[in-house]
Amino acid sequence: MNVAAQTQASWPQAGFSPVCALQVFGMRRSGNHAIIDWLMRNSPDGATGGVFYNNCKFGKNPERAFGSLDVYDANREVTPHKDITDKARIMQAGSAPMVIVSYEDRMPEPQGQAQKASDGFKNTDFSYQVIIYRSFLNWSASLLAKLKKNAGYGMTDRMRIMMLALNGYIEGLDKVASKREVRAICYDEWMTSECYRSETLASLGLPVRDLDRGNVRRYGGGSSFQGKGVSADNLGSTSRDAEMAEDPEYQLLLWTAAHDLQFMERLIPHFEADAERLATLAETSKLHIKLPPRKAHV
């Protein structure tokens, strides 16, 4: 499918006909918002602006069930969050904007099936489905660091959330491998390779206008380690594993993943270096834990 071939039967109800529309999926802390903002800055030449429906509810109409809304003007810059209605804000994007609908911690339907994420829309209402993903060691370190900033979470809460997130993460890697139509963007490569960024735009039929990575976005409080407003040039997002290496909870998480053979087999095709490090961890690290015996009842 290409951008020009897209049908737009459902979009006019929103008051516009997108020049390009993307359905984006990804786990939290995968660089989703940095990449989405960058895609918006590289919208097609004919785009009158941009509309980003962030963190939509899966299975609901994204025009009414989004977590937040960003609107871009004709200069591809985010318009101020004025005290006006969402409809009035969207009108600032013009009649033919680029549109991105994003879903966090969810993945698209299997190969060949109709999309279910955006109620009221068909597969053909979107130019492409996109999955944003990140290396396991950096993603898990970033997510755990973010959770540890929440004073309301204890260790068992964090471990429960992390284990559930692992299922979604590995499902995403499976979808990257199995869905031929999906466009996958690896955050680690996007951060480190200008050539990769250029090739990614070409794969989506977008012009190569801006290869800069921009600043850390405001969503989710910004970086798990460095907050908001940090330039990508100063963001150590590809070495988060080193920053969390001495954290006992991170160590326990890695030990568990390293001993899950199915998880490891699914990780290897995507991040072989991560898998090799985990395999070494499994071979060399021991858990020295012994449950004390029950006291005898008198």
mmCIF file of C-alpha atoms in Angstrom:
data_model
loop_
_atom_site.group_PDB
_atom_site.id
_atom_site.type_symbol
_atom_site.label_atom_id
_atom_site.label_comp_id
_atom_site.label_asym_id
_atom_site.label_seq_id
_atom_site.Cartn_x
_atom_site.Cartn_y
_atom_site.Cartn_z
ATOM 1 C CA MET A 1 0.000 0.000 0.000
ATOM 2 C CA ASN A 2 1.282 3.534 -0.658
ATOM 3 C CA VAL A 3 0.163 6.895 0.637
ATOM 4 C CA ALA A 4 -1.543 7.937 -2.581
ATOM 5 C CA ALA A 5 -3.545 4.710 -2.826
ATOM 6 C CA GLN A 6 -5.148 5.162 0.570
ATOM 7 C CA THR A 7 -8.951 5.398 0.713
ATOM 8 C CA GLN A 8 -10.346 7.802 3.270
ATOM 9 C CA ALA A 9 -13.987 6.846 3.677
ATOM 10 C CA SER A 10 -14.042 7.281 7.459
ATOM 11 C CA TRP A 11 -11.905 10.391 7.934
ATOM 12 C CA PRO A 12 -14.210 13.110 6.496
ATOM 13 C CA GLN A 13 -16.376 12.684 9.592
ATOM 14 C CA ALA A 14 -13.492 14.306 11.479
ATOM 15 C CA GLY A 15 -13.598 17.289 9.140
ATOM 16 C CA PHE A 16 -10.547 16.469 7.047
ATOM 17 C CA SER A 17 -9.134 14.007 4.503
ATOM 18 C CA PRO A 18 -5.601 12.976 5.501
ATOM 19 C CA VAL A 19 -2.814 13.161 2.984
ATOM 20 C CA CYS A 20 -1.318 10.295 5.012
ATOM 21 C CA ALA A 21 -2.555 8.342 8.055
ATOM 22 C CA LEU A 22 -0.492 5.998 10.221
ATOM 23 C CA GLN A 23 -1.605 3.575 12.904
ATOM 24 C CA VAL A 24 1.300 3.265 15.366
ATOM 25 C CA PHE A 25 1.788 0.597 18.044
ATOM 26 C CA GLY A 26 4.484 0.230 20.681
ATOM 27 C CA MET A 27 5.256 -0.583 24.288
ATOM 28 C CA ARG A 28 5.740 2.294 26.700
ATOM 29 C CA ARG A 29 9.325 3.597 27.003
ATOM 30 C CA SER A 30 10.177 2.543 23.440
ATOM 31 C CA GLY A 31 10.821 6.034 22.104
ATOM 32 C CA ASN A 32 7.344 6.207 20.588
ATOM 33 C CA HIS A 33 6.780 9.929 21.011
ATOM 34 C CA ALA A 34 10.217 10.984 19.821
ATOM 35 C CA ILE A 35 9.744 8.980 16.638
ATOM 36 C CA ILE A 36 6.146 10.120 16.101
ATOM 37 C CA ASP A 37 7.106 13.786 16.443
ATOM 38 C CA TRP A 38 9.932 13.184 13.957
ATOM 39 C CA LEU A 39 7.538 11.527 11.498
ATOM 40 C CA MET A 40 5.249 14.540 11.774
ATOM 41 C CA ARG A 41 8.158 16.843 10.971
ATOM 42 C CA ASN A 42 8.645 14.816 7.781
ATOM 43 C CA SER A 43 5.018 14.856 6.650
ATOM 44 C CA PRO A 44 4.276 14.834 2.896
ATOM 45 C CA ASP A 45 4.732 18.059 0.965
ATOM 46 C CA GLY A 46 0.970 18.359 0.466
ATOM 47 C CA ALA A 47 0.147 18.159 4.180
ATOM 48 C CA THR A 48 -1.694 21.207 5.488
ATOM 49 C CA GLY A 49 -0.706 20.328 9.053
ATOM 50 C CA GLY A 50 -0.826 17.325 11.349
ATOM 51 C CA VAL A 51 -3.056 15.647 13.937
ATOM 52 C CA PHE A 52 -1.641 13.221 16.505
ATOM 53 C CA TYR A 53 -4.147 11.202 18.535
ATOM 54 C CA ASN A 54 -1.941 9.934 21.368
ATOM 55 C CA ASN A 55 -2.457 6.765 23.440
ATOM 56 C CA CYS A 56 -5.893 5.872 22.086
ATOM 57 C CA LYS A 57 -8.111 3.254 23.705
ATOM 58 C CA PHE A 58 -7.865 -0.001 21.793
ATOM 59 C CA GLY A 59 -11.141 -0.916 20.087
ATOM 60 C CA LYS A 60 -12.613 2.594 20.372
ATOM 61 C CA ASN A 61 -12.940 5.372 17.802
ATOM 62 C CA PRO A 62 -9.651 7.308 18.053
ATOM 63 C CA GLU A 63 -11.376 10.627 17.333
ATOM 64 C CA ARG A 64 -13.212 10.296 20.648
ATOM 65 C CA ALA A 65 -10.993 8.033 22.747
ATOM 66 C CA PHE A 66 -7.498 9.492 22.810
ATOM 67 C CA GLY A 67 -5.296 10.171 25.807
ATOM 68 C CA SER A 68 -4.089 13.523 24.508
ATOM 69 C CA LEU A 69 -4.009 15.493 21.278
ATOM 70 C CA ASP A 70 -1.248 17.329 19.439
ATOM 71 C CA VAL A 71 -1.972 19.511 16.413
ATOM 72 C CA TYR A 72 0.722 20.630 13.966
ATOM 73 C CA ASP A 73 0.515 23.688 11.748
ATOM 74 C CA ALA A 74 1.561 24.024 8.099
ATOM 75 C CA ASN A 75 5.157 24.623 9.242
ATOM 76 C CA ARG A 76 5.141 21.223 10.971
ATOM 77 C CA GLU A 77 5.352 22.740 14.425
ATOM 78 C CA VAL A 78 3.111 21.828 17.374
ATOM 79 C CA THR A 79 0.501 24.508 17.965
ATOM 80 C CA PRO A 80 0.090 25.857 21.527
ATOM 81 C CA HIS A 81 -2.405 24.031 23.735
ATOM 82 C CA LYS A 82 -4.899 26.872 23.770
ATOM 83 C CA ASP A 83 -8.046 26.970 25.867
ATOM 84 C CA ILE A 84 -10.258 25.991 22.938
ATOM 85 C CA THR A 85 -12.157 22.852 22.009
ATOM 86 C CA ASP A 86 -10.391 19.884 20.453
ATOM 87 C CA LYS A 87 -12.457 20.367 17.304
ATOM 88 C CA ALA A 88 -11.257 23.954 16.985
ATOM 89 C CA ARG A 89 -7.663 22.869 17.543
ATOM 90 C CA ILE A 90 -7.938 20.171 14.869
ATOM 91 C CA MET A 91 -9.238 22.740 12.389
ATOM 92 C CA GLN A 92 -5.855 24.468 12.677
ATOM 93 C CA ALA A 93 -4.310 21.459 10.892
ATOM 94 C CA GLY A 94 -6.220 22.240 7.705
ATOM 95 C CA SER A 95 -8.197 20.040 5.343
ATOM 96 C CA ALA A 96 -5.424 17.578 4.412
ATOM 97 C CA PRO A 97 -3.212 16.907 7.425
ATOM 98 C CA MET A 98 -0.946 13.996 8.179
ATOM 99 C CA VAL A 99 -2.614 11.916 10.906
ATOM 100 C CA ILE A 100 -1.076 9.520 13.422
ATOM 101 C CA VAL A 101 -3.148 7.350 15.757
ATOM 102 C CA SER A 102 -1.075 5.684 18.491
ATOM 103 C CA TYR A 103 -1.658 2.746 20.837
ATOM 104 C CA GLU A 104 0.524 1.952 23.849
ATOM 105 C CA ASP A 105 1.152 -1.570 25.152
ATOM 106 C CA ARG A 106 -0.940 -3.066 22.349
ATOM 107 C CA MET A 107 -0.068 -4.647 19.009
ATOM 108 C CA PRO A 108 -1.891 -4.942 15.653
ATOM 109 C CA GLU A 109 -3.947 -7.937 14.592
ATOM 110 C CA PRO A 110 -2.220 -10.969 13.018
ATOM 111 C CA GLN A 111 -1.261 -11.038 9.361
ATOM 112 C CA GLY A 112 -4.255 -10.829 6.999
ATOM 113 C CA GLN A 113 -6.848 -9.903 9.627
ATOM 114 C CA ALA A 114 -8.898 -6.713 9.736
ATOM 115 C CA GLN A 115 -7.622 -4.101 12.154
ATOM 116 C CA LYS A 116 -9.574 -3.843 15.421
ATOM 117 C CA ALA A 117 -7.707 -1.068 17.199
ATOM 118 C CA SER A 118 -9.560 1.875 15.611
ATOM 119 C CA ASP A 119 -13.317 1.331 15.734
ATOM 120 C CA GLY A 120 -15.166 2.649 12.690
ATOM 121 C CA PHE A 121 -12.107 2.419 10.440
ATOM 122 C CA LYS A 122 -10.893 -0.114 7.887
ATOM 123 C CA ASN A 123 -7.364 -1.227 7.085
ATOM 124 C CA THR A 124 -7.500 0.958 3.980
ATOM 125 C CA ASP A 125 -8.146 4.073 6.068
ATOM 126 C CA PHE A 126 -4.484 3.907 7.089
ATOM 127 C CA SER A 127 -1.482 4.224 4.822
ATOM 128 C CA TYR A 128 0.585 1.908 7.039
ATOM 129 C CA GLN A 129 0.643 0.154 10.379
ATOM 130 C CA VAL A 130 3.844 0.904 12.281
ATOM 131 C CA ILE A 131 5.430 -0.897 15.241
ATOM 132 C CA ILE A 132 8.028 0.971 17.286
ATOM 133 C CA TYR A 133 10.267 -1.253 19.379
ATOM 134 C CA ARG A 134 13.479 -1.113 21.383
ATOM 135 C CA SER A 135 16.262 -3.442 22.502
ATOM 136 C CA PHE A 136 15.156 -5.573 25.438
ATOM 137 C CA LEU A 137 17.904 -4.561 27.857
ATOM 138 C CA ASN A 138 17.390 -0.822 27.315
ATOM 139 C CA TRP A 139 13.589 -0.991 27.174
ATOM 140 C CA SER A 140 13.243 -3.023 30.383
ATOM 141 C CA ALA A 141 15.736 -0.779 32.204
ATOM 142 C CA SER A 142 13.839 2.341 31.149
ATOM 143 C CA LEU A 143 10.417 0.989 32.086
ATOM 144 C CA LEU A 144 11.569 -0.251 35.491
ATOM 145 C CA ALA A 145 13.313 3.057 36.223
ATOM 146 C CA LYS A 146 10.083 4.876 35.372
ATOM 147 C CA LEU A 147 8.023 2.625 37.638
ATOM 148 C CA LYS A 148 10.433 3.162 40.528
ATOM 149 C CA LYS A 149 9.670 6.887 40.420
ATOM 150 C CA ASN A 150 6.047 6.160 41.317
ATOM 151 C CA ALA A 151 5.845 6.241 45.110
ATOM 152 C CA GLY A 152 2.561 4.337 44.998
ATOM 153 C CA TYR A 153 4.195 1.195 43.614
ATOM 154 C CA GLY A 154 5.898 -1.368 45.805
ATOM 155 C CA MET A 155 8.304 -3.983 44.509
ATOM 156 C CA THR A 156 5.565 -6.567 43.930
ATOM 157 C CA ASP A 157 3.584 -3.980 41.933
ATOM 158 C CA ARG A 158 6.603 -3.248 39.784
ATOM 159 C CA MET A 159 7.390 -6.910 39.180
ATOM 160 C CA ARG A 160 3.764 -7.632 38.254
ATOM 161 C CA ILE A 161 3.712 -4.755 35.756
ATOM 162 C CA MET A 162 7.091 -5.723 34.309
ATOM 163 C CA MET A 163 6.132 -9.373 33.791
ATOM 164 C CA LEU A 164 2.908 -8.396 32.028
ATOM 165 C CA ALA A 165 4.839 -5.914 29.901
ATOM 166 C CA LEU A 166 7.294 -8.645 28.886
ATOM 167 C CA ASN A 167 4.421 -10.513 27.227
ATOM 168 C CA GLY A 168 3.453 -7.465 25.187
ATOM 169 C CA TYR A 169 7.071 -6.741 24.314
ATOM 170 C CA ILE A 170 7.828 -10.180 22.921
ATOM 171 C CA GLU A 171 4.466 -10.232 21.096
ATOM 172 C CA GLY A 172 5.558 -7.038 19.389
ATOM 173 C CA LEU A 173 8.792 -8.657 18.219
ATOM 174 C CA ASP A 174 6.777 -11.603 16.884
ATOM 175 C CA LYS A 175 4.575 -9.186 14.913
ATOM 176 C CA VAL A 176 7.634 -7.425 13.509
ATOM 177 C CA ALA A 177 8.847 -10.791 12.217
ATOM 178 C CA SER A 178 5.526 -12.107 10.888
ATOM 179 C CA LYS A 179 3.593 -9.119 9.493
ATOM 180 C CA ARG A 180 4.888 -8.364 6.029
ATOM 181 C CA GLU A 181 2.855 -5.180 5.624
ATOM 182 C CA VAL A 182 3.892 -3.626 8.931
ATOM 183 C CA ARG A 183 6.614 -0.995 9.011
ATOM 184 C CA ALA A 184 8.902 -1.567 11.985
ATOM 185 C CA ILE A 185 11.068 1.154 13.512
ATOM 186 C CA CYS A 186 13.783 0.154 15.985
ATOM 187 C CA TYR A 187 14.398 3.009 18.398
ATOM 188 C CA ASP A 188 18.025 2.031 19.067
ATOM 189 C CA GLU A 189 18.905 2.146 15.375
ATOM 190 C CA TRP A 190 16.863 5.299 14.883
ATOM 191 C CA MET A 191 18.860 6.990 17.643
ATOM 192 C CA THR A 192 22.272 5.994 16.320
ATOM 193 C CA SER A 193 22.006 6.001 12.514
ATOM 194 C CA GLU A 194 21.072 8.906 10.266
ATOM 195 C CA CYS A 195 21.066 6.473 7.349
ATOM 196 C CA TYR A 196 18.493 4.317 9.168
ATOM 197 C CA ARG A 197 16.305 7.379 9.732
ATOM 198 C CA SER A 198 16.466 8.222 6.041
ATOM 199 C CA GLU A 199 15.610 4.653 5.015
ATOM 200 C CA THR A 200 12.692 4.609 7.464
ATOM 201 C CA LEU A 201 11.148 7.692 5.876
ATOM 202 C CA ALA A 202 11.551 6.174 2.421
ATOM 203 C CA SER A 203 9.806 2.963 3.551
ATOM 204 C CA LEU A 204 6.795 5.050 4.605
ATOM 205 C CA GLY A 205 6.720 7.114 1.430
ATOM 206 C CA LEU A 206 7.663 10.262 3.340
ATOM 207 C CA PRO A 207 10.109 12.944 2.197
ATOM 208 C CA VAL A 208 13.529 13.198 3.809
ATOM 209 C CA ARG A 209 13.168 16.701 5.193
ATOM 210 C CA ASP A 210 14.437 16.554 8.777
ATOM 211 C CA LEU A 211 16.816 13.876 10.081
ATOM 212 C CA ASP A 212 17.335 15.570 13.446
ATOM 213 C CA ARG A 213 16.073 13.568 16.430
ATOM 214 C CA GLY A 214 14.753 16.582 18.330
ATOM 215 C CA ASN A 215 14.310 16.947 22.094
ATOM 216 C CA VAL A 216 12.764 14.612 24.658
ATOM 217 C CA ARG A 217 8.988 14.864 24.439
ATOM 218 C CA ARG A 218 6.723 15.827 27.355
ATOM 219 C CA TYR A 219 4.698 12.602 27.266
ATOM 220 C CA GLY A 220 4.986 10.284 30.255
ATOM 221 C CA GLY A 221 7.179 12.776 32.081
ATOM 222 C CA GLY A 222 9.914 12.597 29.455
ATOM 223 C CA SER A 223 12.932 10.343 29.819
ATOM 224 C CA SER A 224 12.941 7.849 32.710
ATOM 225 C CA PHE A 225 16.446 9.077 33.553
ATOM 226 C CA GLN A 226 16.834 12.672 32.341
ATOM 227 C CA GLY A 227 13.358 14.215 32.367
ATOM 228 C CA LYS A 228 11.976 16.548 29.689
ATOM 229 C CA GLY A 229 13.600 18.953 27.256
ATOM 230 C CA VAL A 230 16.902 17.102 26.886
ATOM 231 C CA SER A 231 18.441 17.129 23.412
ATOM 232 C CA ALA A 232 18.683 13.704 21.771
ATOM 233 C CA ASP A 233 22.418 14.332 21.380
ATOM 234 C CA ASN A 234 22.732 14.274 25.184
ATOM 235 C CA LEU A 235 20.324 11.402 25.778
ATOM 236 C CA GLY A 236 21.955 8.124 26.823
ATOM 237 C CA SER A 237 18.996 6.021 25.726
ATOM 238 C CA THR A 238 21.131 3.273 24.183
ATOM 239 C CA SER A 239 22.972 2.518 27.447
ATOM 240 C CA ARG A 240 20.168 2.359 30.001
ATOM 241 C CA ASP A 241 21.140 -1.220 30.841
ATOM 242 C CA ALA A 242 24.464 0.025 32.243
ATOM 243 C CA GLU A 243 22.694 2.616 34.391
ATOM 244 C CA MET A 244 20.454 -0.057 35.940
ATOM 245 C CA ALA A 245 23.024 -2.878 36.077
ATOM 246 C CA GLU A 246 23.415 -2.757 39.883
ATOM 247 C CA ASP A 247 19.688 -2.503 40.618
ATOM 248 C CA PRO A 248 18.486 -5.722 42.366
ATOM 249 C CA GLU A 249 15.035 -5.613 40.754
ATOM 250 C CA TYR A 250 16.553 -5.211 37.297
ATOM 251 C CA GLN A 251 18.937 -8.078 38.005
ATOM 252 C CA LEU A 252 16.042 -10.302 39.098
ATOM 253 C CA LEU A 253 14.069 -9.406 35.970
ATOM 254 C CA LEU A 254 17.014 -10.247 33.703
ATOM 255 C CA TRP A 255 17.691 -13.491 35.567
ATOM 256 C CA THR A 256 14.053 -14.533 35.046
ATOM 257 C CA ALA A 257 14.060 -13.636 31.339
ATOM 258 C CA ALA A 258 17.391 -15.396 30.809
ATOM 259 C CA HIS A 259 15.947 -18.662 32.152
ATOM 260 C CA ASP A 260 12.821 -18.489 29.971
ATOM 261 C CA LEU A 261 13.824 -20.542 26.927
ATOM 262 C CA GLN A 262 10.820 -19.529 24.803
ATOM 263 C CA PHE A 263 11.420 -15.845 25.502
ATOM 264 C CA MET A 264 15.090 -16.182 24.606
ATOM 265 C CA GLU A 265 14.335 -18.001 21.344
ATOM 266 C CA ARG A 266 11.964 -15.220 20.293
ATOM 267 C CA LEU A 267 14.444 -12.496 21.274
ATOM 268 C CA ILE A 268 17.462 -13.864 19.371
ATOM 269 C CA PRO A 269 16.346 -12.955 15.790
ATOM 270 C CA HIS A 270 15.895 -9.303 16.758
ATOM 271 C CA PHE A 271 18.527 -8.562 19.393
ATOM 272 C CA GLU A 272 21.172 -11.255 19.264
ATOM 273 C CA ALA A 273 23.650 -9.269 21.368
ATOM 274 C CA ASP A 274 21.062 -8.859 24.145
ATOM 275 C CA ALA A 275 20.292 -12.578 24.005
ATOM 276 C CA GLU A 276 23.984 -13.496 24.202
ATOM 277 C CA ARG A 277 24.467 -11.322 27.272
ATOM 278 C CA LEU A 278 21.408 -12.861 28.913
ATOM 279 C CA ALA A 279 22.651 -16.369 28.092
ATOM 280 C CA THR A 280 25.969 -15.563 29.759
ATOM 281 C CA LEU A 281 24.073 -14.218 32.758
ATOM 282 C CA ALA A 282 22.085 -17.459 32.993
ATOM 283 C CA GLU A 283 25.282 -19.514 32.910
ATOM 284 C CA THR A 284 27.270 -17.484 35.415
ATOM 285 C CA SER A 285 24.797 -15.915 37.865
ATOM 286 C CA LYS A 286 23.310 -17.797 40.781
ATOM 287 C CA LEU A 287 20.483 -16.895 43.115
ATOM 288 C CA HIS A 288 21.671 -17.479 46.694
ATOM 289 C CA ILE A 289 18.256 -17.594 48.308
ATOM 290 C CA LYS A 290 17.135 -20.127 50.885
ATOM 291 C CA LEU A 291 13.746 -20.023 52.572
ATOM 292 C CA PRO A 292 14.146 -20.549 56.340
ATOM 293 C CA PRO A 293 12.347 -23.623 57.719
ATOM 294 C CA ARG A 294 9.143 -23.236 59.676
ATOM 295 C CA LYS A 295 9.520 -22.984 63.402
ATOM 296 C CA ALA A 296 8.315 -26.039 65.265
ATOM 297 C CA HIS A 297 5.041 -25.544 67.116
ATOM 298 C CA VAL A 298 5.330 -26.146 70.861
#
